[in-house]
Short mmCIF file of N, CA and C in Angstrom, two decimals:
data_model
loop_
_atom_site.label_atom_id
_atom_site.label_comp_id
_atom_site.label_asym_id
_atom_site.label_seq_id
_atom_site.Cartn_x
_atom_site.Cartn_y
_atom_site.Cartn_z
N UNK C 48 0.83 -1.18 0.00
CA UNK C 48 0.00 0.00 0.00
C UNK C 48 0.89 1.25 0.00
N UNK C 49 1.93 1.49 0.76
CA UNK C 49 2.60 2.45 0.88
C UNK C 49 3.35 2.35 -0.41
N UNK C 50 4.27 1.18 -0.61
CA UNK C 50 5.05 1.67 -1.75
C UNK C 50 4.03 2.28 -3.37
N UNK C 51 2.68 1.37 -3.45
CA UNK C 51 2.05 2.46 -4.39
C UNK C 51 1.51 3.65 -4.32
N UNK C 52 1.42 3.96 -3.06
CA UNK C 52 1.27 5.71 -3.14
C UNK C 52 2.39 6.32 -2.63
N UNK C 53 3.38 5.86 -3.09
CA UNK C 53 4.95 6.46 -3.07
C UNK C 53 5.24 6.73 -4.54
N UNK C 54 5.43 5.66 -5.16
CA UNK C 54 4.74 5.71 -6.87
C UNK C 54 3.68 6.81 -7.55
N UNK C 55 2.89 6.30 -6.68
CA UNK C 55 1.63 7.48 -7.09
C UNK C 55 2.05 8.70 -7.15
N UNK C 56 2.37 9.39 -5.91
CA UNK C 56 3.15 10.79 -5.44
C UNK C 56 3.68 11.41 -6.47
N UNK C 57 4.61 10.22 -6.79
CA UNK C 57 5.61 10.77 -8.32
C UNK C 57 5.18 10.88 -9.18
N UNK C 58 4.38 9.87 -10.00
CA UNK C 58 3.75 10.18 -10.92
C UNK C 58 2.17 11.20 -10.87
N UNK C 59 1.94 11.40 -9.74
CA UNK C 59 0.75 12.26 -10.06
C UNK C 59 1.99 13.94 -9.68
N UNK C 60 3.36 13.99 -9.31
CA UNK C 60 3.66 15.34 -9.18
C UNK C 60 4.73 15.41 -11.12
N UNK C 61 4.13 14.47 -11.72
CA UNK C 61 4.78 14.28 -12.58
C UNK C 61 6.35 13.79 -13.21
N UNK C 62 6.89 13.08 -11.86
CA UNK C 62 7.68 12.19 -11.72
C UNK C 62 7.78 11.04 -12.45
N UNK C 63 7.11 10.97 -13.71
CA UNK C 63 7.10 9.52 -14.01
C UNK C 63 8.39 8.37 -13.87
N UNK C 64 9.18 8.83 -14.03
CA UNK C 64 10.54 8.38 -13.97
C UNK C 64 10.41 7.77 -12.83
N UNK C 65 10.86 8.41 -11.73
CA UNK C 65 10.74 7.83 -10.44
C UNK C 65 9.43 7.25 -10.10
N UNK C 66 8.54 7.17 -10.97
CA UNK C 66 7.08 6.17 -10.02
C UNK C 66 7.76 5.13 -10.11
N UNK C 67 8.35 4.86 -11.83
CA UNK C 67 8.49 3.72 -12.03
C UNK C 67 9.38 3.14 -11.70
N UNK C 68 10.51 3.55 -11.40
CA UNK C 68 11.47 3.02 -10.21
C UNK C 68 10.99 2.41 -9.14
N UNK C 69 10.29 3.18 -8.58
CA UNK C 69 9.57 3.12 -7.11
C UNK C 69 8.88 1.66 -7.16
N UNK C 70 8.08 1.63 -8.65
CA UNK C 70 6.96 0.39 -8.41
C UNK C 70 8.16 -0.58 -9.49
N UNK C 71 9.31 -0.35 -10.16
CA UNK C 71 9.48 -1.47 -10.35
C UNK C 71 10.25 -2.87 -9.61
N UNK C 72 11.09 -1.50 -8.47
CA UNK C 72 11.84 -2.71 -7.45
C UNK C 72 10.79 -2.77 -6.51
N UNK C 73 9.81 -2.50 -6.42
CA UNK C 73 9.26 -3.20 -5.64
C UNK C 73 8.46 -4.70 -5.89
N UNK C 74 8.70 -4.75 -7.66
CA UNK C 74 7.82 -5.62 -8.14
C UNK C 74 8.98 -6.98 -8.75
N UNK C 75 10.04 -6.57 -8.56
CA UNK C 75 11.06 -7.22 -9.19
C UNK C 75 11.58 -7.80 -7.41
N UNK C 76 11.70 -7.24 -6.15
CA UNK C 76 11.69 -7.99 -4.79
C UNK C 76 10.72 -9.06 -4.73
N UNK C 77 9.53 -9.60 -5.18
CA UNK C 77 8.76 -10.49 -5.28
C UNK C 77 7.70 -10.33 -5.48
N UNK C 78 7.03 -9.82 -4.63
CA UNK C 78 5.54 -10.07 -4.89
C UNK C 78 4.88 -9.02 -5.62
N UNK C 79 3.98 -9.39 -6.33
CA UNK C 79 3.15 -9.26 -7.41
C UNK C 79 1.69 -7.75 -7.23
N UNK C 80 1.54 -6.94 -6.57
CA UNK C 80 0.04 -6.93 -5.68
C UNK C 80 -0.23 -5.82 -7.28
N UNK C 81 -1.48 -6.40 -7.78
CA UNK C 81 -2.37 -5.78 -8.30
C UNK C 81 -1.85 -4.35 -8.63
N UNK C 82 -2.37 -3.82 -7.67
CA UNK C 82 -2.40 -2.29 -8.21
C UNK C 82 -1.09 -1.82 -8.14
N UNK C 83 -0.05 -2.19 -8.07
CA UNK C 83 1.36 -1.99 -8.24
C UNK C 83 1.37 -2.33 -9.73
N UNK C 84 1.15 -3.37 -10.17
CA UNK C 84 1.36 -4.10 -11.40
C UNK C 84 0.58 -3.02 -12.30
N UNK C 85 -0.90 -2.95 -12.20
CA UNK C 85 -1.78 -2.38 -13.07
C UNK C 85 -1.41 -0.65 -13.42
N UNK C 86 -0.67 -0.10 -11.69
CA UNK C 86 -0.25 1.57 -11.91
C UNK C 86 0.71 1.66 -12.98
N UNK C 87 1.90 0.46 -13.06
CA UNK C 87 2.69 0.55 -13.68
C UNK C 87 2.34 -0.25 -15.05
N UNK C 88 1.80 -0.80 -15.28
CA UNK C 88 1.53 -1.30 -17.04
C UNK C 88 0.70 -0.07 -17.33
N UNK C 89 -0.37 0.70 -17.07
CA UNK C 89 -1.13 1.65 -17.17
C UNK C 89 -0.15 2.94 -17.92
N UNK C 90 0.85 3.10 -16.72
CA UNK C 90 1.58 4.26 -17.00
C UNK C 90 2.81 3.65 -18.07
N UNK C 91 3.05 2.43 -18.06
CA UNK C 91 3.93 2.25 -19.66
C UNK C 91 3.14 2.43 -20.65
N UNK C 92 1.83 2.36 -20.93
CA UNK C 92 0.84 2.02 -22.01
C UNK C 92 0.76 3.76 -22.10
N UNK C 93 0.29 4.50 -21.12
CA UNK C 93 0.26 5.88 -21.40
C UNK C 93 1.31 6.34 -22.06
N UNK C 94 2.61 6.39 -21.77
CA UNK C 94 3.67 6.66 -22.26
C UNK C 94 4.01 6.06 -23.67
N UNK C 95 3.55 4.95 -24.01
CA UNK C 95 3.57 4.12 -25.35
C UNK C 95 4.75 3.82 -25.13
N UNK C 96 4.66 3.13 -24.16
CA UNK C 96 5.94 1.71 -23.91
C UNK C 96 5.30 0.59 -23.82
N UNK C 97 4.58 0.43 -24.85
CA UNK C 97 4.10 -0.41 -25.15
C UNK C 97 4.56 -2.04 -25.00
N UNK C 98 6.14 -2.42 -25.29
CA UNK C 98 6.86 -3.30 -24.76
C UNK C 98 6.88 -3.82 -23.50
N UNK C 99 7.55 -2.85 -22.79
CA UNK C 99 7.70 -3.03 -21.74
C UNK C 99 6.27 -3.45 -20.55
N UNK C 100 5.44 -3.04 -20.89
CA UNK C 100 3.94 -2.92 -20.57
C UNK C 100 3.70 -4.19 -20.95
N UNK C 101 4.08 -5.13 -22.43
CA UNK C 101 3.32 -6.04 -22.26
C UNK C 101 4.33 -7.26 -21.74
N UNK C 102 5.60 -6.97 -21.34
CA UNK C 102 6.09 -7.89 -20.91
C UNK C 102 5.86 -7.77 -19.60
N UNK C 103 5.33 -6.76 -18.52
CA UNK C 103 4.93 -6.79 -17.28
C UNK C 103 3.90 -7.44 -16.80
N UNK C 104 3.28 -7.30 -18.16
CA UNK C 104 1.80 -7.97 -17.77
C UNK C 104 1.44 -9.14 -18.26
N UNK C 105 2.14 -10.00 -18.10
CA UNK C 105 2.20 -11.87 -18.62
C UNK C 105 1.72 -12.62 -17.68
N UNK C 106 2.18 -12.09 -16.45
CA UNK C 106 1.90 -12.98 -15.42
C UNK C 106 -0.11 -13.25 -15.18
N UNK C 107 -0.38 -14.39 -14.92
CA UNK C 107 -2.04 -14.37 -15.17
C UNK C 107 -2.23 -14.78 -13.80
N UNK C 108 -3.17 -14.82 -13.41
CA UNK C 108 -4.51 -14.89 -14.15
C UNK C 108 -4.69 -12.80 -14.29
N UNK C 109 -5.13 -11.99 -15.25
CA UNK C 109 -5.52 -10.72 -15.58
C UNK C 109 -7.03 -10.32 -14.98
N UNK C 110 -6.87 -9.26 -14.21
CA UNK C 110 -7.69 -8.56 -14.08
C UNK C 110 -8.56 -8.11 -15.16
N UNK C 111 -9.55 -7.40 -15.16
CA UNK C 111 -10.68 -6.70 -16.20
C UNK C 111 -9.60 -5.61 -17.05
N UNK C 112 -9.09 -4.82 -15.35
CA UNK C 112 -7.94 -3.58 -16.06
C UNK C 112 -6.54 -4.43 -16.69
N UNK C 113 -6.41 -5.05 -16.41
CA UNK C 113 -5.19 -4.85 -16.75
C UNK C 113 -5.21 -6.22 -18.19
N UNK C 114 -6.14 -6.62 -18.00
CA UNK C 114 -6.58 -7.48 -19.42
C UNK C 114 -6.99 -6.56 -20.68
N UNK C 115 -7.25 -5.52 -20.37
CA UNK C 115 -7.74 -3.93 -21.17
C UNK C 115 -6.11 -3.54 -21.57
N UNK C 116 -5.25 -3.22 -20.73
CA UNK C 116 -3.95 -3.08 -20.83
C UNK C 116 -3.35 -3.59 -21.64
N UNK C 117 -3.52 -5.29 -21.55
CA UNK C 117 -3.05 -6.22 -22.37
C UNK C 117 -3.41 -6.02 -23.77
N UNK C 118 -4.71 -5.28 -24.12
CA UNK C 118 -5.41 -5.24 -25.27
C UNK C 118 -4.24 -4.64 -26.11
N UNK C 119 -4.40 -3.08 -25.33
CA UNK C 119 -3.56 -2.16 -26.01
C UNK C 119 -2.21 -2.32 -26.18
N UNK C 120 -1.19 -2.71 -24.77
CA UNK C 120 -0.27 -3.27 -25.91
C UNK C 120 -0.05 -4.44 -27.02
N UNK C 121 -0.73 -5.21 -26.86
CA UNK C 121 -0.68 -6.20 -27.99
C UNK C 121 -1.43 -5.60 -29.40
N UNK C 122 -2.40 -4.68 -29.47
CA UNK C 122 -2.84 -4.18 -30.20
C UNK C 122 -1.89 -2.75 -31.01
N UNK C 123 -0.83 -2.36 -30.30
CA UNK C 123 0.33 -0.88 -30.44
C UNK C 123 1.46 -1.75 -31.06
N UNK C 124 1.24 -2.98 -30.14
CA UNK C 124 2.88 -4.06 -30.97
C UNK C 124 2.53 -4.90 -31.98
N UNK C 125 1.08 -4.72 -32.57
CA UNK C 125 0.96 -5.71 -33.57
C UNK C 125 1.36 -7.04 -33.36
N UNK C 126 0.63 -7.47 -32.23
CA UNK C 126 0.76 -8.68 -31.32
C UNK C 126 -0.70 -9.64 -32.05
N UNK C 127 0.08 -11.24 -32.48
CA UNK C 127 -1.65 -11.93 -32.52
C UNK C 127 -1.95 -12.20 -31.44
N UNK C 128 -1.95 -11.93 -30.12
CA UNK C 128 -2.77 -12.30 -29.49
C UNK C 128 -3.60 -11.60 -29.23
N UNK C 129 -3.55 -9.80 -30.25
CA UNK C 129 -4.73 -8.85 -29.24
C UNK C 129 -6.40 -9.45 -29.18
N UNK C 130 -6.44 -10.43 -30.64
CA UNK C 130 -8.11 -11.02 -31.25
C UNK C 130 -7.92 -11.99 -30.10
N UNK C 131 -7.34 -12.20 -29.68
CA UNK C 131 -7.83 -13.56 -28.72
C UNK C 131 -8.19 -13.10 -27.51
N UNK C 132 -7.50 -12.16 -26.80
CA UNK C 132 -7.33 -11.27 -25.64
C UNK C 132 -8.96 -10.12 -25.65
N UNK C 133 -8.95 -9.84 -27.00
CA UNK C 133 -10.06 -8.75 -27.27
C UNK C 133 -11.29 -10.03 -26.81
N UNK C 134 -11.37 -10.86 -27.62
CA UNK C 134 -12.59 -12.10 -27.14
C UNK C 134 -12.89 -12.22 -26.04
N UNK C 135 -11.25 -12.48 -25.71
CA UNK C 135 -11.75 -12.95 -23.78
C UNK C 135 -12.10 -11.63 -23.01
N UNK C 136 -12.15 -10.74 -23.15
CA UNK C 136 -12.66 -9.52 -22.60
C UNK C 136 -13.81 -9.29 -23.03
N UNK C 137 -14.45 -9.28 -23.93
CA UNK C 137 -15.97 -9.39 -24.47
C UNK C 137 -16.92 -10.54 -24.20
N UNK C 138 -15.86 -11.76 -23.60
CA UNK C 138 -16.76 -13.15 -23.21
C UNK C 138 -16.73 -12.41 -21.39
N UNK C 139 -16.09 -11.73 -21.02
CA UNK C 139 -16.13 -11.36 -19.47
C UNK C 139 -17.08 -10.60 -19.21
N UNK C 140 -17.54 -9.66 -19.85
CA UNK C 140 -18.14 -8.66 -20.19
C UNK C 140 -19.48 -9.34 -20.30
N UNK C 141 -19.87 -9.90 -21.03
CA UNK C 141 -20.95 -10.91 -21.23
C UNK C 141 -21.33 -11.35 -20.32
N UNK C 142 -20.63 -12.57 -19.66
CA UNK C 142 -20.95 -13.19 -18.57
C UNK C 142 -21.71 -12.52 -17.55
N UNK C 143 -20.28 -11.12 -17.18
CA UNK C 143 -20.73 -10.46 -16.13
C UNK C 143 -22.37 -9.69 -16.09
N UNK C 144 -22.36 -9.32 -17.28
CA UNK C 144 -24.30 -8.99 -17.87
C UNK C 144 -25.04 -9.62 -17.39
N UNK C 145 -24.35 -11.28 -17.95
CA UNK C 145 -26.10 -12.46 -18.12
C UNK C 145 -26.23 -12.46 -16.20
N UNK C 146 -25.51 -12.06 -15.70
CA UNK C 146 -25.36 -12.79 -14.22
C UNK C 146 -25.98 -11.93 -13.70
N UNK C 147 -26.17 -10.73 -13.94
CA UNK C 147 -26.23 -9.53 -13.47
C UNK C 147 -24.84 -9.26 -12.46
N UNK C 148 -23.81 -9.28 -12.77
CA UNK C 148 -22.98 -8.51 -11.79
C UNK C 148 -22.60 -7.27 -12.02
N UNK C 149 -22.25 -6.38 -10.93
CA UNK C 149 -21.58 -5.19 -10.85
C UNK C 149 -20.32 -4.90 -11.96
N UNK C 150 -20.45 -4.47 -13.18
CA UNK C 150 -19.02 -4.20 -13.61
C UNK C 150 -18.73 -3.14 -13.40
N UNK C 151 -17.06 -3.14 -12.83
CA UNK C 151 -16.39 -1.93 -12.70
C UNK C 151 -16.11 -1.31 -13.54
N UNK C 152 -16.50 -0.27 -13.62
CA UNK C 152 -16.84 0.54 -15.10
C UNK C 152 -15.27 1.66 -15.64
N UNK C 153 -14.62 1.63 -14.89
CA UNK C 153 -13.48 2.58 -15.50
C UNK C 153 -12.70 1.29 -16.62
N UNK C 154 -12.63 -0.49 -16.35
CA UNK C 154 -12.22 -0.73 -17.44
C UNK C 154 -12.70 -0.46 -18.62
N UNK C 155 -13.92 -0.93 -18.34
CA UNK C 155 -15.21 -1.11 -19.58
C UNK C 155 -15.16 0.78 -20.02
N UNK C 156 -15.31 1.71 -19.53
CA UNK C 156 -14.87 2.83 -20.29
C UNK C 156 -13.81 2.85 -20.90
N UNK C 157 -12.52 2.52 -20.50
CA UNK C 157 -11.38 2.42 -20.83
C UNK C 157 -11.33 1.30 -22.19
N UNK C 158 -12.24 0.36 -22.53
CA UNK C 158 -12.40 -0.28 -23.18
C UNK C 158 -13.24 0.01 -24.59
N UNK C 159 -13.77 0.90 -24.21
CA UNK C 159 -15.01 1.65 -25.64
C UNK C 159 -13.81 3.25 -25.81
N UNK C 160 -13.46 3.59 -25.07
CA UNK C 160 -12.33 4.22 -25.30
C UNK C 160 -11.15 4.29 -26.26
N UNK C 161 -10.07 3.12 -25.59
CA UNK C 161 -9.19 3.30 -25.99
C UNK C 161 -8.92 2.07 -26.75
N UNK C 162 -9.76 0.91 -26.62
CA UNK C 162 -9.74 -0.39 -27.32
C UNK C 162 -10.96 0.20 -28.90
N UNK C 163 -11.79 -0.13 -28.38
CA UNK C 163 -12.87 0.62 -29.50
C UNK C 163 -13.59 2.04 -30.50
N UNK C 164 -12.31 2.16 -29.84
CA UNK C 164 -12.41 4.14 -30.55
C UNK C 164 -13.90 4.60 -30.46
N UNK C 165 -14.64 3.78 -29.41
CA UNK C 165 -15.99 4.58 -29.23
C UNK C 165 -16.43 5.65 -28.24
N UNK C 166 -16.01 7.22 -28.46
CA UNK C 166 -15.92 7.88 -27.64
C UNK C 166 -17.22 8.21 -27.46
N UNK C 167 -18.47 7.56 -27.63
CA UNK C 167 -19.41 8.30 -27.52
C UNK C 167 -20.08 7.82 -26.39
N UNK C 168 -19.37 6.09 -26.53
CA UNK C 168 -20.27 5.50 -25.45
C UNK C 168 -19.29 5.06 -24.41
N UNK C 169 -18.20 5.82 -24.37
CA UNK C 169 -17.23 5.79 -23.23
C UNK C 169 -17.45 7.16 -22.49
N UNK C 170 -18.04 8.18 -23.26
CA UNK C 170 -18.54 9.33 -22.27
C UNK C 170 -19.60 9.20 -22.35
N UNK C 171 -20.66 8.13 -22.46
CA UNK C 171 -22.37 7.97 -21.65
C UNK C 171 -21.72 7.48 -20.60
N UNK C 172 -20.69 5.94 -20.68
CA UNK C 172 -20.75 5.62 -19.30
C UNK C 172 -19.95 6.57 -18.05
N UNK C 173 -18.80 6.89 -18.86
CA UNK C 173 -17.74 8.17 -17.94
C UNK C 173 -19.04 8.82 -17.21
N UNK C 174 -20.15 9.53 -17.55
CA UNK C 174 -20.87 10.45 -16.90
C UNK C 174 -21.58 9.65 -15.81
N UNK C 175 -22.26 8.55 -16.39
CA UNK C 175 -23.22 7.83 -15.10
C UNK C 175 -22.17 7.50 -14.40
N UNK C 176 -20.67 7.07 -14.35
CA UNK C 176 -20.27 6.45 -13.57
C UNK C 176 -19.62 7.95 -12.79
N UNK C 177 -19.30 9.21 -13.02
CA UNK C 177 -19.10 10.10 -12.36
C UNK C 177 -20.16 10.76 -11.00
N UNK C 178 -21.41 9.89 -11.15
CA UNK C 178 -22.13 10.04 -10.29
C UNK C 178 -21.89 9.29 -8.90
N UNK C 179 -21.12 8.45 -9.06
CA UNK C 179 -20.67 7.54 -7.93
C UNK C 179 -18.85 7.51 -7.83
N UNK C 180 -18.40 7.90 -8.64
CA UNK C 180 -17.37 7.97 -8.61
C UNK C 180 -16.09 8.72 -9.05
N UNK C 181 -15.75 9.09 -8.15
CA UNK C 181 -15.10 11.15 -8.44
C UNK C 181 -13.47 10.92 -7.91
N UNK C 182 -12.72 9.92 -8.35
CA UNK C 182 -11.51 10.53 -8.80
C UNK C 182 -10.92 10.54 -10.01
N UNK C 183 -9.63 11.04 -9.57
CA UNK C 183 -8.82 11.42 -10.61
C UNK C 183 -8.47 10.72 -11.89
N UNK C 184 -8.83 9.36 -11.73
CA UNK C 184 -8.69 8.16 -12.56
C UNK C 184 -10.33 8.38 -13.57
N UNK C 185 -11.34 8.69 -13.07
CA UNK C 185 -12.24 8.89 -13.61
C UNK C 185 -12.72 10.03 -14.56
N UNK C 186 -11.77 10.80 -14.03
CA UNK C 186 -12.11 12.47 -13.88
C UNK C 186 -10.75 12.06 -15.46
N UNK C 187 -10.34 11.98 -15.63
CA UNK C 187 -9.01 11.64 -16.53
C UNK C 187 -9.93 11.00 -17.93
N UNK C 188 -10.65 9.76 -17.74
CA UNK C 188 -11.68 8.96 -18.38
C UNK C 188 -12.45 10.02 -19.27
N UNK C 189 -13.19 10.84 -18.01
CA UNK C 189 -14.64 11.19 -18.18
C UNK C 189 -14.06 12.80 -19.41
N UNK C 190 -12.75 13.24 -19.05
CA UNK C 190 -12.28 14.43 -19.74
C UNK C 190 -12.19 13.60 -20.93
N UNK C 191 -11.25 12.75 -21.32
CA UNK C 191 -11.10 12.52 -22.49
C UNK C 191 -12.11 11.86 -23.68
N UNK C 192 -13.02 11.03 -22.91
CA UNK C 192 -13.98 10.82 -23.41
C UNK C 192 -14.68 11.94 -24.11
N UNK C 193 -14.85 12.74 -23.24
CA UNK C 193 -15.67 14.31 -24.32
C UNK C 193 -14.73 14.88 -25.12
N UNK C 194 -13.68 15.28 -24.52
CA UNK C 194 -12.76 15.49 -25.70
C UNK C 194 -12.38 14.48 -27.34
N UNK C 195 -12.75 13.65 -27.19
CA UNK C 195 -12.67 12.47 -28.46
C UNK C 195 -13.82 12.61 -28.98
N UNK C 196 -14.84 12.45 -28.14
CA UNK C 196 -16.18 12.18 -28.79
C UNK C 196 -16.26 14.24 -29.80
N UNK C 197 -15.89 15.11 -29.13
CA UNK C 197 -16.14 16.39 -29.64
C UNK C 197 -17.24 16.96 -28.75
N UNK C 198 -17.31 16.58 -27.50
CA UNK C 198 -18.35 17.36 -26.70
C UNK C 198 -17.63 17.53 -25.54
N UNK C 199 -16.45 18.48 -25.25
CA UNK C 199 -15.75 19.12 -24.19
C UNK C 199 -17.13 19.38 -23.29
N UNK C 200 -18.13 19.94 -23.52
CA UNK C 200 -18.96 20.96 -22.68
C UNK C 200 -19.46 19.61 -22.03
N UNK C 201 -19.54 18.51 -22.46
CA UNK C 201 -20.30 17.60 -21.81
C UNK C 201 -19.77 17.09 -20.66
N UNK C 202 -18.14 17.40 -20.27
CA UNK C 202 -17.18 17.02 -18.72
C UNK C 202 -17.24 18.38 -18.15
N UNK C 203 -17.78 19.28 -18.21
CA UNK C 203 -17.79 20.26 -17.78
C UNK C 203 -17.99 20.49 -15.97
N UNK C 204 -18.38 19.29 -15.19
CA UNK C 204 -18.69 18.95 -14.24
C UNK C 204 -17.23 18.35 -13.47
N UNK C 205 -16.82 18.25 -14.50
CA UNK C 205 -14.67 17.58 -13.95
C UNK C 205 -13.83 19.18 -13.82
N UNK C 206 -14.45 20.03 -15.11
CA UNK C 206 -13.83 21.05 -14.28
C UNK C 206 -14.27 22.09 -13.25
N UNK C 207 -15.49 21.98 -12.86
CA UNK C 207 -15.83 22.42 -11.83
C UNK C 207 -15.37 21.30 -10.45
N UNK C 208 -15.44 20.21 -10.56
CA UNK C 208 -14.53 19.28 -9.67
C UNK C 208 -13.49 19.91 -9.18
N UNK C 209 -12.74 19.99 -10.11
CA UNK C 209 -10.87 20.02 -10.27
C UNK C 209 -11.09 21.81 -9.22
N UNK C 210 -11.77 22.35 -10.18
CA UNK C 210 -11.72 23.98 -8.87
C UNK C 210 -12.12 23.62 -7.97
N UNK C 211 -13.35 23.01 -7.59
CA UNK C 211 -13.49 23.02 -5.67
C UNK C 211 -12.78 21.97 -4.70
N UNK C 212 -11.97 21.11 -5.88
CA UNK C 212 -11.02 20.14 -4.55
C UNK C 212 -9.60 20.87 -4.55
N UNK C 213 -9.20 21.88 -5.98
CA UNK C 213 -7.80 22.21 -5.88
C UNK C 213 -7.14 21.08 -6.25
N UNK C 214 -7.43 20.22 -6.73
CA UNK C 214 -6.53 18.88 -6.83
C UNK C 214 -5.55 18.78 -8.49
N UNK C 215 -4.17 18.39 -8.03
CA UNK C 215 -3.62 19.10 -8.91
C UNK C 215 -2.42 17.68 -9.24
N UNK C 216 -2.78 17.57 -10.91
CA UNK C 216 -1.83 16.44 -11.26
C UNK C 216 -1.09 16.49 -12.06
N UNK C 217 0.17 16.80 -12.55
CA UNK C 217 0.69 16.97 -14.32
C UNK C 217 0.04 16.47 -15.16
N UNK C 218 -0.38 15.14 -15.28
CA UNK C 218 -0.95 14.58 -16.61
C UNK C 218 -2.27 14.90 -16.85
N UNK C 219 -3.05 15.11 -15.11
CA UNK C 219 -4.41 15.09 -15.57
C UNK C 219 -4.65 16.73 -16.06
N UNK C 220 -3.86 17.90 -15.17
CA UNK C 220 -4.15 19.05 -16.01
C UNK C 220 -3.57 19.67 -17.16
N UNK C 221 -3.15 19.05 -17.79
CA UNK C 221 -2.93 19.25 -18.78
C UNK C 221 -3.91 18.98 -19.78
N UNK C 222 -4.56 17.78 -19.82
CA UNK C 222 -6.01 17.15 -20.13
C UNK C 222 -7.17 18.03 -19.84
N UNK C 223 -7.51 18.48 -18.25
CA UNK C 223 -8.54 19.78 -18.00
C UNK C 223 -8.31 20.46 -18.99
N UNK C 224 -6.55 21.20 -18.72
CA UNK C 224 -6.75 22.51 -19.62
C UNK C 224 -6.80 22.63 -20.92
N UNK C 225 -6.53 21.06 -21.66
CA UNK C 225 -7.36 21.27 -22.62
C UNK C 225 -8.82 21.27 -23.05
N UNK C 226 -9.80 20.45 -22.27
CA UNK C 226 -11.01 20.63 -21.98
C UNK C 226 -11.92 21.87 -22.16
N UNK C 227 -11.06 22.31 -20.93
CA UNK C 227 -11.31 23.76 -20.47
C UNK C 227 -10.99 25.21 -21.51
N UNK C 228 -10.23 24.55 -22.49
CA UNK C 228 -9.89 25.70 -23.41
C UNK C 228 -10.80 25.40 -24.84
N UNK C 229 -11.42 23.45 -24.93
CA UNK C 229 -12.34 23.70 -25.79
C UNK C 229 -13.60 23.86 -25.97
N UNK C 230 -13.70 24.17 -23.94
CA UNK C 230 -15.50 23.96 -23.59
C UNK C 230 -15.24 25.86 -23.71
N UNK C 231 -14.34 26.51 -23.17
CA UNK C 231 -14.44 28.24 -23.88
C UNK C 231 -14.49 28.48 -25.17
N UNK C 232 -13.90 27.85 -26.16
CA UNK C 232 -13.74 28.14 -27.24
C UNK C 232 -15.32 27.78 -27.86
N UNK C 233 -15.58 26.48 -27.65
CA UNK C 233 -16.88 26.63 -28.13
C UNK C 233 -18.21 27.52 -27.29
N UNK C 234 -18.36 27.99 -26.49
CA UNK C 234 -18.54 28.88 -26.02
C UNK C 234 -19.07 30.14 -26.67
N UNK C 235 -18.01 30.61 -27.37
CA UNK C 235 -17.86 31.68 -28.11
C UNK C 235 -18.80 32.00 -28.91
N UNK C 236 -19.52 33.27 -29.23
CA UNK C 236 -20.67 33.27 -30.28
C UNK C 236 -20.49 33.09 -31.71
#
């Protein structure tokens, strides 16, 4: 727990360098924990280290996220396994429906997103799921989603967020301020 929000620290003060230091000896000393693994394939995949990302993420059984992860780099490296990987994420997806279970929705955005170039229905869900769920990981989602789809004005609720918590990240404001410069611009008469 501590060493990933030691990681975190860095990379949300824009340290990327050092997150990944931080989370990779901790992941190369032994053990494996989830969100160590997923912060750091996440943030190689952001960066388009695409490699390195998918050699981190071999070890199985895969999470929802980090099986999404897997998509994209195998899909950036012109990997055959992304059609097989893409299946088994659409047979999970399924399942989880017929059963009625809870899906955690930042993959499945992350998945009509950045797997399916469907920004339209990665910012329907970004918004319902901003009703229950308000961080920075979402707030990141829910910006870019409108920004892709072409409806900045429609996250307009992330940047009123971002002013009343003060909460302040390199990667993610940079993302606001572009938001924020195309929900003014359209604006304009």
């Amino acid at each position: 727990w501590l060493t990933f929000h030691r990681g975190e620290a860095r990379r949300v003060a824009g340290e990327a360098e050092a997150a990944k230091r931080i989370w990779r000896s901790y992941l190369n000393s032994g053990p494996q924990p989830h969100v160590i693994r997923l912060a750091l394939v996440e943030l190689l995949n952001d960066q388009k280290d695409f490699a390195a990302a998918w050699q981190l993420n071999q070890s199985l059984p895969r999470s929802d996220a980090l099986l999404v992860q897997a998509i994209r780099s195998a899909r950036a490296l012109g990997r055959l396994e992304a059609g097989p990987l893409l299946k088994e994420f659409q047979l999970r997806v399924a399942q989880q429906e017929a059963r009625g279970d809870t899906i955690n929705e930042r993959p499945l955005i992350g998945y009509h997103l950045l797997i399916q170039g469907d920004a339209a229905v990665a910012l329907d869900m970004a918004q319902k799921s901003w009703l229950t769920q308000r961080e920075p990981a979402d707030a990141a989602l829910y910006a870019e989603a409108a920004l892709r789809s072409g409806k900045p004005n429609a996250a307009a609720e992330v940047l009123l967020w971002r002013s009343q918590t003060g909460y302040k990240e390199a990667s993610l404001d940079l993302l606001l301020d572009q938001l924020q410069l195309q929900t003014a611009t359209r604006d304009r008469p």
